[in-house]
CSV table of N, CA and C in Angstrom, one decimal:
chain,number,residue,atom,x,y,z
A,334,UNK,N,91.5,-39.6,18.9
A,334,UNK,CA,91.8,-38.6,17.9
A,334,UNK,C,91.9,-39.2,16.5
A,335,UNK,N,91.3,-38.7,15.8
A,335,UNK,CA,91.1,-39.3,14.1
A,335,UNK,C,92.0,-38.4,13.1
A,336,UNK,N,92.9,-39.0,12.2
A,336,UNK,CA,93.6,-38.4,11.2
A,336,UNK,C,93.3,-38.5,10.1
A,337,UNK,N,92.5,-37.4,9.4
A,337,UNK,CA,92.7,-37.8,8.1
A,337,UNK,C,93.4,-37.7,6.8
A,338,UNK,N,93.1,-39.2,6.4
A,338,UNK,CA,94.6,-38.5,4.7
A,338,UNK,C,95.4,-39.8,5.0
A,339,UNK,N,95.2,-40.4,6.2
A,339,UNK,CA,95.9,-41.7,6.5
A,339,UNK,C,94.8,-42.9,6.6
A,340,UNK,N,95.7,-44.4,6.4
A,340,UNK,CA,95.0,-45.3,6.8
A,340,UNK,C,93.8,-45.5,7.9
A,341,UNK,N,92.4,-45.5,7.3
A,341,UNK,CA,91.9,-45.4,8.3
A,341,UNK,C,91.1,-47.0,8.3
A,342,UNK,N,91.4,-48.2,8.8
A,342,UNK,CA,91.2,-49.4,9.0
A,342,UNK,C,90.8,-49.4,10.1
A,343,UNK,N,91.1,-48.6,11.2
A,343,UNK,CA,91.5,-49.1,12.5
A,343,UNK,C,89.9,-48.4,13.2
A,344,UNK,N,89.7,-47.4,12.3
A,344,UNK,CA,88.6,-46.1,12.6
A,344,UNK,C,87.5,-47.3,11.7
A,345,UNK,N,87.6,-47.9,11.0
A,345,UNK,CA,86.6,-48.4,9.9
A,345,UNK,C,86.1,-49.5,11.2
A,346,UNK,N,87.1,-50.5,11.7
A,346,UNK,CA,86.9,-51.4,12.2
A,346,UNK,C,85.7,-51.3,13.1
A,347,UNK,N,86.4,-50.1,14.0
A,347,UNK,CA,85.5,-49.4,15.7
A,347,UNK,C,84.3,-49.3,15.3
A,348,UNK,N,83.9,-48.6,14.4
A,348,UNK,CA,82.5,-48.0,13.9
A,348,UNK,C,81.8,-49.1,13.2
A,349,UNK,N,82.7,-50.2,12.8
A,349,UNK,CA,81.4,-51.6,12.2
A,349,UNK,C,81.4,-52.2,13.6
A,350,UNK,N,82.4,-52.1,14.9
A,350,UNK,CA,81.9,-53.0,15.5
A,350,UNK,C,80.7,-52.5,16.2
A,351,UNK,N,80.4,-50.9,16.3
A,351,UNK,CA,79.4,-50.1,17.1
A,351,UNK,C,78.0,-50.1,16.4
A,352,UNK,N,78.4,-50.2,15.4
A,352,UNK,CA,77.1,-50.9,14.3
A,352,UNK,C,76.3,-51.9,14.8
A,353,UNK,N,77.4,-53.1,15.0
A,353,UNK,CA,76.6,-54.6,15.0
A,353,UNK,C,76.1,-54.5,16.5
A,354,UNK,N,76.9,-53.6,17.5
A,354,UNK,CA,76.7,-53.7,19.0
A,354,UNK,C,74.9,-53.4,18.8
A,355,UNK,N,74.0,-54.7,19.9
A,355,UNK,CA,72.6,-54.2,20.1
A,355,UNK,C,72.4,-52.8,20.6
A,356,UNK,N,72.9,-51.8,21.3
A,356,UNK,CA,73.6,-50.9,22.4
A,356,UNK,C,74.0,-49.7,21.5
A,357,UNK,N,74.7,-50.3,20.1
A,357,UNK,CA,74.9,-49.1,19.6
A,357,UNK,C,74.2,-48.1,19.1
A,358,UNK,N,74.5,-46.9,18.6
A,358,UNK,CA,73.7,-45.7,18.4
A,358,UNK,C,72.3,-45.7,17.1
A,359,UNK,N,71.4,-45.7,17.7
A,359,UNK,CA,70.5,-46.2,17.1
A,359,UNK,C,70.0,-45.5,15.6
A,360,UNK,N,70.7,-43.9,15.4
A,360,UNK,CA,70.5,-43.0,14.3
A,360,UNK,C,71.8,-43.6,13.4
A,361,UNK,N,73.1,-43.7,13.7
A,361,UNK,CA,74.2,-44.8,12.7
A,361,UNK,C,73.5,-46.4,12.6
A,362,UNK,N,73.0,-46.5,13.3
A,362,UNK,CA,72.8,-47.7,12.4
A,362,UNK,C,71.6,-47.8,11.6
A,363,UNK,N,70.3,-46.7,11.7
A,363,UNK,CA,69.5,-46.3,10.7
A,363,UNK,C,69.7,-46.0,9.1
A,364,UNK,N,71.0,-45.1,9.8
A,364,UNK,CA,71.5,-44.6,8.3
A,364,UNK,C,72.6,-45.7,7.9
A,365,UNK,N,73.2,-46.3,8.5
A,365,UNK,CA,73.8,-47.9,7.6
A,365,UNK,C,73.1,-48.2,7.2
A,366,UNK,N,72.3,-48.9,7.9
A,366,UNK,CA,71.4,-50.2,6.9
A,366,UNK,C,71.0,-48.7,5.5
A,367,UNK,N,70.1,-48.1,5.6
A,367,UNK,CA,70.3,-47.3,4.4
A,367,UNK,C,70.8,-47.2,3.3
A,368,UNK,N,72.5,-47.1,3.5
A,368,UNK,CA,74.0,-46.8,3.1
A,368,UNK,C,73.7,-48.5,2.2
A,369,UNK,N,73.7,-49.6,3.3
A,369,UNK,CA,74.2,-51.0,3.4
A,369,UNK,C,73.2,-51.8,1.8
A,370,UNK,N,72.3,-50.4,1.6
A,370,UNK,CA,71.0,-51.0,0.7
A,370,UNK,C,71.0,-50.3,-0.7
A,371,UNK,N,71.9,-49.6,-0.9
A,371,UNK,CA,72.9,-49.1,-1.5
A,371,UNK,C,71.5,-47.4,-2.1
A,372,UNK,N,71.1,-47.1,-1.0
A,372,UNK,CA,70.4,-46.0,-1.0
A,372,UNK,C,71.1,-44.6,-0.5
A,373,UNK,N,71.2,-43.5,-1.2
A,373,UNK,CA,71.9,-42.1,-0.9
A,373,UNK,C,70.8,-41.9,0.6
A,374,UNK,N,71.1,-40.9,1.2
A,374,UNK,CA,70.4,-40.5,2.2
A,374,UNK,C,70.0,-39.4,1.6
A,375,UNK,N,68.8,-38.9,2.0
A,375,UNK,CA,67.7,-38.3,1.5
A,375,UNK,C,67.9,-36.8,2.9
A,376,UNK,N,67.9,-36.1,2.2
A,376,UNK,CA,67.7,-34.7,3.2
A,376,UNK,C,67.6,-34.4,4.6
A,377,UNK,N,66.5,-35.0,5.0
A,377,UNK,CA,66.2,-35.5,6.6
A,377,UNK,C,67.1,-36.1,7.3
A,378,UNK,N,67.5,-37.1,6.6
A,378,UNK,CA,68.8,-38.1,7.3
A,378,UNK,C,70.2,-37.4,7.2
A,379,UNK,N,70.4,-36.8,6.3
A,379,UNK,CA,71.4,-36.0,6.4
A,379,UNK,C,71.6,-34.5,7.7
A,380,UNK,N,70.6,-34.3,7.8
A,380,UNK,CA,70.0,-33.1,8.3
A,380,UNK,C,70.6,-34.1,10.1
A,381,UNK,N,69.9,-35.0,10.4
A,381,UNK,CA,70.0,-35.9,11.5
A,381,UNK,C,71.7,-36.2,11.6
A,382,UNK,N,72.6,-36.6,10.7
A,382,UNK,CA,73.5,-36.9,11.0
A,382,UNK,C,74.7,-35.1,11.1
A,383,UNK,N,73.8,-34.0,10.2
A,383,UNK,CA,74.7,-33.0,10.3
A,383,UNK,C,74.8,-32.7,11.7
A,384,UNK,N,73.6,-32.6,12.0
A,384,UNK,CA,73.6,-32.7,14.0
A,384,UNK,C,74.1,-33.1,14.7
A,385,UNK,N,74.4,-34.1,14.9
A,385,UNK,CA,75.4,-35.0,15.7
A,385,UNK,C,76.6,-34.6,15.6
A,386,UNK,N,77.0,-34.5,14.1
A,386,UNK,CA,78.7,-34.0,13.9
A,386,UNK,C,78.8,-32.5,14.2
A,387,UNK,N,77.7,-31.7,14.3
A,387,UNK,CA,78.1,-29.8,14.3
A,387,UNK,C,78.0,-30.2,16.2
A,388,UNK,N,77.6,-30.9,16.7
A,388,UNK,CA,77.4,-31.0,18.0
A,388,UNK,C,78.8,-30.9,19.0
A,389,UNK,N,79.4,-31.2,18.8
A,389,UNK,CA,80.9,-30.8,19.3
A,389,UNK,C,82.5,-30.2,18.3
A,390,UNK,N,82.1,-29.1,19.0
A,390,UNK,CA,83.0,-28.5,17.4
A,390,UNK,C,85.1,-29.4,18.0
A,391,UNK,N,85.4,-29.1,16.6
A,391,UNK,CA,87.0,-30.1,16.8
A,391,UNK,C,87.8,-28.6,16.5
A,392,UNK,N,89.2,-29.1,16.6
A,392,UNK,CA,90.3,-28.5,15.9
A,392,UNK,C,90.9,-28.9,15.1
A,393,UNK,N,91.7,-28.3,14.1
A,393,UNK,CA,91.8,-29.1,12.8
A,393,UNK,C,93.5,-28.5,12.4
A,394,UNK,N,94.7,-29.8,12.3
A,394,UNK,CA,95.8,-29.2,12.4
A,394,UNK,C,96.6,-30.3,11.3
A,395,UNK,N,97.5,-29.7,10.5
A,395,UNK,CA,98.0,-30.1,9.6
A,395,UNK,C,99.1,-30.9,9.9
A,396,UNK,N,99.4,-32.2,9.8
A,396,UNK,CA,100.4,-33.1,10.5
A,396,UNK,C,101.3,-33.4,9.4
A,397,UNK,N,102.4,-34.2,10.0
A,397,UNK,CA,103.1,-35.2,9.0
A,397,UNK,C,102.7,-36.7,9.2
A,398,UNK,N,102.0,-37.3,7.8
A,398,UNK,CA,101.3,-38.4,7.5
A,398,UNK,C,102.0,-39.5,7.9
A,399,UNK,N,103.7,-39.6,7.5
A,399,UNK,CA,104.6,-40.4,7.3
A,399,UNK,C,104.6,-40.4,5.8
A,400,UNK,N,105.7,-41.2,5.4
A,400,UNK,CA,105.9,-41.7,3.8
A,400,UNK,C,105.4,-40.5,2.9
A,401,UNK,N,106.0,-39.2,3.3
A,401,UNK,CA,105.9,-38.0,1.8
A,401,UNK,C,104.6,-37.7,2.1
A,402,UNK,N,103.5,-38.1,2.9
A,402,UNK,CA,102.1,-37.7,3.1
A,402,UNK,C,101.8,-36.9,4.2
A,403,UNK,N,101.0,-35.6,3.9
A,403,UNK,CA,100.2,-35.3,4.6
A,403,UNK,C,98.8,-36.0,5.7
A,404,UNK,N,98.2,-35.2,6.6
A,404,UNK,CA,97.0,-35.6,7.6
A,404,UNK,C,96.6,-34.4,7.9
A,405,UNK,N,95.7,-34.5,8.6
A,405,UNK,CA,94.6,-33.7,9.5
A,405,UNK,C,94.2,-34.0,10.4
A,406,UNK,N,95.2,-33.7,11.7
A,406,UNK,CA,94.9,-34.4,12.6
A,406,UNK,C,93.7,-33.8,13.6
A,407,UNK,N,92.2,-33.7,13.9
A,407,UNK,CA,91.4,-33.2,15.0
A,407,UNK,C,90.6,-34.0,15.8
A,408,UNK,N,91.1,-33.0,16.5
A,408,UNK,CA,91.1,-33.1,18.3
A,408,UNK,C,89.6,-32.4,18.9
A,409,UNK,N,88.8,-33.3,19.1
A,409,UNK,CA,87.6,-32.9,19.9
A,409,UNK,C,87.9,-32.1,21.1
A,410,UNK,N,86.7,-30.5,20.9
A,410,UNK,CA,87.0,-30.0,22.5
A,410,UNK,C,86.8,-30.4,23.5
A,411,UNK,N,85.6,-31.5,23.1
A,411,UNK,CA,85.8,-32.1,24.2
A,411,UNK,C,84.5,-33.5,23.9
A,412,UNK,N,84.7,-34.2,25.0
A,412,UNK,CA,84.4,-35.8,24.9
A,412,UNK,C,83.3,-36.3,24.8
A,413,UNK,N,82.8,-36.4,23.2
A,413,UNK,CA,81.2,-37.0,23.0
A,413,UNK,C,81.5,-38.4,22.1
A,414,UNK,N,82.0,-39.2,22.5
A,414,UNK,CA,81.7,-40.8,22.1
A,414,UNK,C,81.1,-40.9,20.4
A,415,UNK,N,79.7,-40.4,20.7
A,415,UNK,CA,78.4,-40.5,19.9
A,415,UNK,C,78.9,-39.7,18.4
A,416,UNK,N,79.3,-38.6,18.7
A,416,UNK,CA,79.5,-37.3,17.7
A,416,UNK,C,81.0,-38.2,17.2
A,417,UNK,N,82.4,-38.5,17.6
A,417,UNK,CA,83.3,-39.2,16.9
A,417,UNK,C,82.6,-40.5,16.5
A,418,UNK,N,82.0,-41.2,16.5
A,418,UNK,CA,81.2,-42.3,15.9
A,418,UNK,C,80.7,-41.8,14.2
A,419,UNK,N,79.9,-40.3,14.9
A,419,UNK,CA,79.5,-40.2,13.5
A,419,UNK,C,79.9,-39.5,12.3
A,420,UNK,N,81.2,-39.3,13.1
A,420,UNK,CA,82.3,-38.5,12.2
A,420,UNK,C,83.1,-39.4,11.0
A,421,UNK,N,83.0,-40.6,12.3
A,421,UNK,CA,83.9,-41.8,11.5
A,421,UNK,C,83.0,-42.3,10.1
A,422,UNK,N,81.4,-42.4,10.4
A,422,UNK,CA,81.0,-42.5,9.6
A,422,UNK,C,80.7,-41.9,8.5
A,423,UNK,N,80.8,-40.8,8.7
A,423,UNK,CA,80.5,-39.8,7.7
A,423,UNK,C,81.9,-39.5,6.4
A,424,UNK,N,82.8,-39.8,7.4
A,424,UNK,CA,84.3,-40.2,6.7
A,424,UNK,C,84.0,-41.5,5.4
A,425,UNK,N,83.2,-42.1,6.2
A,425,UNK,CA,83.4,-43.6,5.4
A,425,UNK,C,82.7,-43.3,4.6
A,426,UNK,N,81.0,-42.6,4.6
A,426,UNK,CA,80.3,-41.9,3.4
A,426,UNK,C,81.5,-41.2,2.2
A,427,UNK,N,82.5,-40.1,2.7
A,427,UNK,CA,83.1,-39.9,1.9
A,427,UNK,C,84.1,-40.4,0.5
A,428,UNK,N,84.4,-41.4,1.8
A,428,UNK,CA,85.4,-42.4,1.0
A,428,UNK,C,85.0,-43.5,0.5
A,429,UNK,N,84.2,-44.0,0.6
A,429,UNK,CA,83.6,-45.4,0.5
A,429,UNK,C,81.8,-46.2,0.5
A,430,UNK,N,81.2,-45.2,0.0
A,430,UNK,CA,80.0,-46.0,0.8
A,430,UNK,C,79.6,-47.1,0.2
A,431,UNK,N,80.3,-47.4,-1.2
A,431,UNK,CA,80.0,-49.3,-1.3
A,431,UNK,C,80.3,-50.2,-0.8
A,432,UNK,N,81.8,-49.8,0.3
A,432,UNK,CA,81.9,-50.9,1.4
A,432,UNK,C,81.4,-51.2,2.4
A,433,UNK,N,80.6,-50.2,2.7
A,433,UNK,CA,79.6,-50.9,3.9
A,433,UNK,C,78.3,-51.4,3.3
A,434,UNK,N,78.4,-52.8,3.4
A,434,UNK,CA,77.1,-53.8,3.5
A,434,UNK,C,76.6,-54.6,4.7
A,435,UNK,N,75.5,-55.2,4.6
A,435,UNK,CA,75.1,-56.5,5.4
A,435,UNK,C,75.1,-57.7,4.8
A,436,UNK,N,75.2,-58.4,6.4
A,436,UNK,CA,75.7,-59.9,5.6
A,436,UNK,C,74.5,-60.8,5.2
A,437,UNK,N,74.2,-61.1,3.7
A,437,UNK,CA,72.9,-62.0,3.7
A,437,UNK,C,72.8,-62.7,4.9
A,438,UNK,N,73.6,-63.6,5.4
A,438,UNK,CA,73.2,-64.4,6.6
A,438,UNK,C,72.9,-63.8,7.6
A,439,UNK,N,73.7,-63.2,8.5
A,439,UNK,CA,73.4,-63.1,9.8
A,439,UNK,C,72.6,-61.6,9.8
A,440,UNK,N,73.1,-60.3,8.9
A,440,UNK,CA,72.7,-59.0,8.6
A,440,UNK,C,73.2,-58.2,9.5
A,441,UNK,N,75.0,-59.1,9.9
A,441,UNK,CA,75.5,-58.1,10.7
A,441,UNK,C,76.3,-57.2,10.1
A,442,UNK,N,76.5,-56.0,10.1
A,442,UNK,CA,77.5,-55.0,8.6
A,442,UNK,C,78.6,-55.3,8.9
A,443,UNK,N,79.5,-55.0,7.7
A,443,UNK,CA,80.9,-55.3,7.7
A,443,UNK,C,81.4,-54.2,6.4
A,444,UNK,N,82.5,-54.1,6.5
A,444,UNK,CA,83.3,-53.2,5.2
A,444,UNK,C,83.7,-54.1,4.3
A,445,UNK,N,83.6,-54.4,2.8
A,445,UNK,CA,84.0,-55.4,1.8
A,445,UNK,C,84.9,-54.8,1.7
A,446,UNK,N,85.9,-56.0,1.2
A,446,UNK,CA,87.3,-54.7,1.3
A,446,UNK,C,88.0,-55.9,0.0
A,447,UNK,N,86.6,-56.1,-0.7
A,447,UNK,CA,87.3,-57.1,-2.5
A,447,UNK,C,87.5,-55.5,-3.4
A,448,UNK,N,88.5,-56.6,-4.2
A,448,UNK,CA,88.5,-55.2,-5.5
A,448,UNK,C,87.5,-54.9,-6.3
A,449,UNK,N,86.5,-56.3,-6.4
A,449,UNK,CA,85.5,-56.2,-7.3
A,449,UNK,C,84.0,-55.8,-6.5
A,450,UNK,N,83.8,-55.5,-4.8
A,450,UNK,CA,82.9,-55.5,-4.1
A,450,UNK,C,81.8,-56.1,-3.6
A,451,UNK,N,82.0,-57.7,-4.5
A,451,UNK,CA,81.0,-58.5,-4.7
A,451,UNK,C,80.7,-59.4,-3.0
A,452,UNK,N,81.3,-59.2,-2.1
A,452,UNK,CA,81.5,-60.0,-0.7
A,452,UNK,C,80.3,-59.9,-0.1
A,453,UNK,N,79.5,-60.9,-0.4
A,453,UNK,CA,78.2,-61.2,0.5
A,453,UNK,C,78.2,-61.4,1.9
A,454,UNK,N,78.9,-62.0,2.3
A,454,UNK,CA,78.9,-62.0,3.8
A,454,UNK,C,80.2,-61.5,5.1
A,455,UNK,N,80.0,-61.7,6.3
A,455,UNK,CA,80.8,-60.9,7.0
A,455,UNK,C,81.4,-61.8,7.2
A,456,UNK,N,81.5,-63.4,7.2
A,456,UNK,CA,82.8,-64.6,7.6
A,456,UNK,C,82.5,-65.3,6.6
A,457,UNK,N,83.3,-66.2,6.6
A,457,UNK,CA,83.3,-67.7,5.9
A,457,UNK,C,82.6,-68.3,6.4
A,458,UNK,N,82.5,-68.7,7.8
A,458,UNK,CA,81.7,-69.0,8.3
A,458,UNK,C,80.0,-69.0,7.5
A,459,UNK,N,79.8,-67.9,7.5
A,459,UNK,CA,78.3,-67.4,7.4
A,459,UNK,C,78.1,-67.6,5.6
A,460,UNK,N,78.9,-67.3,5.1
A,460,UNK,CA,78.8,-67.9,3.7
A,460,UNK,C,78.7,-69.4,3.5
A,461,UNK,N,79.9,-70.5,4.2
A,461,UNK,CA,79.7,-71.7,4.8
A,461,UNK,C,78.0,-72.6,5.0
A,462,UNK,N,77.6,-71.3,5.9
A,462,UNK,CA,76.1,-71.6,6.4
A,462,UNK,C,75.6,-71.5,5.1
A,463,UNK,N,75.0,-70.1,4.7
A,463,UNK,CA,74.3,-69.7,3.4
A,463,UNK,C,74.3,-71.1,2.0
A,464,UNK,N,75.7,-71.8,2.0
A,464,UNK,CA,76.1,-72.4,0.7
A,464,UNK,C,75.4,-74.1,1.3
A,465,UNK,N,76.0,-74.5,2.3
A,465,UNK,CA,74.8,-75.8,2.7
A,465,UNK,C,73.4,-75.7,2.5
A,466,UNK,N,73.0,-74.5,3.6
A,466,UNK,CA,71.4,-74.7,2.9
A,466,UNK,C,70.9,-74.8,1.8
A,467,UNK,N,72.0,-73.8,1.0
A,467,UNK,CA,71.3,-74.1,-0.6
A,467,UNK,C,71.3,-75.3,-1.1
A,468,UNK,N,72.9,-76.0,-0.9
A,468,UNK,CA,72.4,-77.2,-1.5
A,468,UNK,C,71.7,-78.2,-0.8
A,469,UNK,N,71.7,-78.4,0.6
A,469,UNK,CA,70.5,-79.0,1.1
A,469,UNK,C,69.2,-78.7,0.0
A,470,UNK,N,68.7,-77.8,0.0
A,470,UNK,CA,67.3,-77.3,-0.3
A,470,UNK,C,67.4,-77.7,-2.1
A,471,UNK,N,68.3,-77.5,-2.4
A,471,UNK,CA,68.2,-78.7,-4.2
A,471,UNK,C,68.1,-79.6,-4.1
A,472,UNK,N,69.0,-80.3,-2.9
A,472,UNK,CA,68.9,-81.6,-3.5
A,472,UNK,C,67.7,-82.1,-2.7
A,473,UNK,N,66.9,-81.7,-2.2
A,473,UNK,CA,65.1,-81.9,-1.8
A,473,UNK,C,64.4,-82.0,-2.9
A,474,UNK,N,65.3,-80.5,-3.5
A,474,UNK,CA,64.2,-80.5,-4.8
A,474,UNK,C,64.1,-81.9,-5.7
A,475,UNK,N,65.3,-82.3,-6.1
A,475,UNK,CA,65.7,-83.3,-7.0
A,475,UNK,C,65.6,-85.0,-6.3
A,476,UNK,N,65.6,-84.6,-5.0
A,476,UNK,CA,65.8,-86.1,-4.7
A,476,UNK,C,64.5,-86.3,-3.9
């Protein structure tokens, strides 16, 4: 069940890991890399994702958020995986679509979550990688 109006980290997470999964849904990850390339979706693609989400209608009920805040809490009538996937996404279209990128290195997606957005990669690790080869490959040049 997804709330909105609240922290959604937890909802951000699931749907970047369903992303990277080979397994995952092959129309979200179409429209990421898209999203990730910092391109609007074009009619068609929108048309494809309104599908998925009109595909299981929800209920939609006014909660208490915690801390003075409202939510929206809904509740699927019933159980499609696929369609809450693309809800989460479409959430994140709302709120956010410059945090979802890919990672120069590996081109697995991830959410930047800098103040300034500039986060090339999805670990240290993979930046780590990225920053040796470079200077490997100078100092070829020079040496």
């Amino acid at each position: 069940m997804m709330q909105l109006g609240q922290d959604m980290n937890e909802f951000d997470a699931r749907l970047v890991d369903s992303l990277n999964r080979e397994d995952g849904p092959e129309l979200l990850r179409r429209l990421a890399a898209a999203v990730a390339e910092r391109r609007m979706l074009d009619a068609g693609q929108r048309a494809e994702l309104n599908e998925v989400l009109a595909r299981t209608p929800v209920t939609a009920r006014l909660v208490d958020g915690g801390q003075g805040r409202y939510a929206i809490e809904m509740q699927p009538l019933c159980d499609d995986p696929e369609r809450e996937l693309a809800g989460q996404f479409a959430s994140l279209l709302r709120r956010a679509p410059d945090r979802l990128k890919r990672c120069e290195e590996c081109g697995r997606f991830f959410l930047d979550s800098t103040r300034s957005r500039t986060r090339r990669w999805c670990t240290s690790q993979c930046g780590d990688r990225k920053r040796v080869r470079s200077h490997r490959a100078r100092r070829r040049e020079t040496g």
